[in-house]
Short mmCIF file of N, CA and C in Angstrom, two decimals:
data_model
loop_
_atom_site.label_atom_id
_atom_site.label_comp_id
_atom_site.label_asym_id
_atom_site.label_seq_id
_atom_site.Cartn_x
_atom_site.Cartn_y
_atom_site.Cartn_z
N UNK A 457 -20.75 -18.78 0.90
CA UNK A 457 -19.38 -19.30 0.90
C UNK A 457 -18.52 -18.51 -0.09
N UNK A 458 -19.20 -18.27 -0.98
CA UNK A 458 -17.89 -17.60 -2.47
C UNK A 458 -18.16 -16.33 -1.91
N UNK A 459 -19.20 -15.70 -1.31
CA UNK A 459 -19.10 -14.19 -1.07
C UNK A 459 -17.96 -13.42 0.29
N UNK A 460 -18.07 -14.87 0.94
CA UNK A 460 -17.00 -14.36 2.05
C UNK A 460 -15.55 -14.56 1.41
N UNK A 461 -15.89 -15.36 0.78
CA UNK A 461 -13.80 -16.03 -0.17
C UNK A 461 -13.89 -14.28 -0.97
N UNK A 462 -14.35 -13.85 -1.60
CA UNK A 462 -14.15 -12.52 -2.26
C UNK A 462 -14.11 -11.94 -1.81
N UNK A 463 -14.98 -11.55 -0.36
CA UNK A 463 -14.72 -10.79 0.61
C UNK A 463 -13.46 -10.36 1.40
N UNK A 464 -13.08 -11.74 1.27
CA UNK A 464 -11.59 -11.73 2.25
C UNK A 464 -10.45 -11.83 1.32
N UNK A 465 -10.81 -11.38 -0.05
CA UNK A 465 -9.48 -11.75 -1.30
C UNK A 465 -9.64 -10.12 -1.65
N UNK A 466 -10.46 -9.78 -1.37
CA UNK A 466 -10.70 -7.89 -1.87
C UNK A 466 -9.76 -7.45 -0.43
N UNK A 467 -10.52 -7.95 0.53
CA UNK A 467 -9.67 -7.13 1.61
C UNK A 467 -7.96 -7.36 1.67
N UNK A 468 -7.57 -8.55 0.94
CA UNK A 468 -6.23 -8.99 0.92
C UNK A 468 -5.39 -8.04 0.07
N UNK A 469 -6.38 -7.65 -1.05
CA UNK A 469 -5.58 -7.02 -2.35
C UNK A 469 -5.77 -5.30 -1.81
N UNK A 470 -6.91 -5.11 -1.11
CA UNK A 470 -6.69 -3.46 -0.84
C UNK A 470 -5.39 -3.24 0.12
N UNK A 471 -5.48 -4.47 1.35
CA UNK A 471 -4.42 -4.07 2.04
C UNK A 471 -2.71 -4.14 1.46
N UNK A 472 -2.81 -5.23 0.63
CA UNK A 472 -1.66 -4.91 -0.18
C UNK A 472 -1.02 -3.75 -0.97
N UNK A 473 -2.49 -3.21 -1.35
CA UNK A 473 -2.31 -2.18 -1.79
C UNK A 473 -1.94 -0.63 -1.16
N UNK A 474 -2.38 -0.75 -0.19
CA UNK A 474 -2.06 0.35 0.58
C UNK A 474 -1.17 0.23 1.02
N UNK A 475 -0.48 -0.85 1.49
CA UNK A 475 1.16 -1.26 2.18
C UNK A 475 1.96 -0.70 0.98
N UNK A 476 1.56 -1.12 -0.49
CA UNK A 476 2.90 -0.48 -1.55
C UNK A 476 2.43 1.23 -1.52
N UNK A 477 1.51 1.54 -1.47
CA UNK A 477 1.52 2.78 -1.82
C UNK A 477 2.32 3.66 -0.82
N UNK A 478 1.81 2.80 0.81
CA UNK A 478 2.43 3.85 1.80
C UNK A 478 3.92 4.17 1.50
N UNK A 479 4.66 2.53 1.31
CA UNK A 479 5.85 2.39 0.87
C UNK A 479 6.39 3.70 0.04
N UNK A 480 5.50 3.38 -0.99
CA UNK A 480 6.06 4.08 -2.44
C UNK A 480 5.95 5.75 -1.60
N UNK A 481 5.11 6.40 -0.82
CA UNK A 481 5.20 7.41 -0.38
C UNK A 481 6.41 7.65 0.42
N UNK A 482 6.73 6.95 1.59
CA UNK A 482 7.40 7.08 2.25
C UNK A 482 9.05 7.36 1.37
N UNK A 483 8.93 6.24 0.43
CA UNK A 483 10.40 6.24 -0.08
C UNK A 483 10.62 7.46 -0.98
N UNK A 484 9.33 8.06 -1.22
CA UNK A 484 9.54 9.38 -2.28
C UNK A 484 9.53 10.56 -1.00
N UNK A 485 9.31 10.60 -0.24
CA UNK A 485 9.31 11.59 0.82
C UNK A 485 10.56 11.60 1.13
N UNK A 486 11.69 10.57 1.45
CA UNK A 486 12.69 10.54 2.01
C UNK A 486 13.63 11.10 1.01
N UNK A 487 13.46 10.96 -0.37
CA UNK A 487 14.00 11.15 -1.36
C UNK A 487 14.14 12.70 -1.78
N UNK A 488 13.04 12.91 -1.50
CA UNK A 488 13.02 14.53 -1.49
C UNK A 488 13.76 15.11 0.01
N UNK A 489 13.69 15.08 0.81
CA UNK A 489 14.68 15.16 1.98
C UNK A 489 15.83 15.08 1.95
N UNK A 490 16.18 13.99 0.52
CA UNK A 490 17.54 14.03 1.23
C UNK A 490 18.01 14.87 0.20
N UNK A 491 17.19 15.48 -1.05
CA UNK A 491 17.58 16.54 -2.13
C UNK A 491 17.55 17.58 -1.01
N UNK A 492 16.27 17.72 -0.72
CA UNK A 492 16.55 19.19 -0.03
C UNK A 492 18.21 19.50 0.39
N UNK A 493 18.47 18.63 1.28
CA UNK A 493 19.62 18.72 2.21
C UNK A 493 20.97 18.96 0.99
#
């Protein structure tokens, strides 16, 4: 029982995590784009 609750609270926090990072990429990619220009 506690191994699946951690199980599914790790997978909650990686995917969170990867949602800000993509974020944080995306918004620094655009940022540089719009210097280029």
């Amino acid at each position: 029982m506690v191994q699946t609750i951690s199980e599914k609270f790790l997978r909650y926090i990686m995917i969170q995590v990867s949602i800000r990072y993509v974020i944080r990429e995306s918004m620094v990619l655009k940022f540089y784009n719009w210097r280029g220009q």
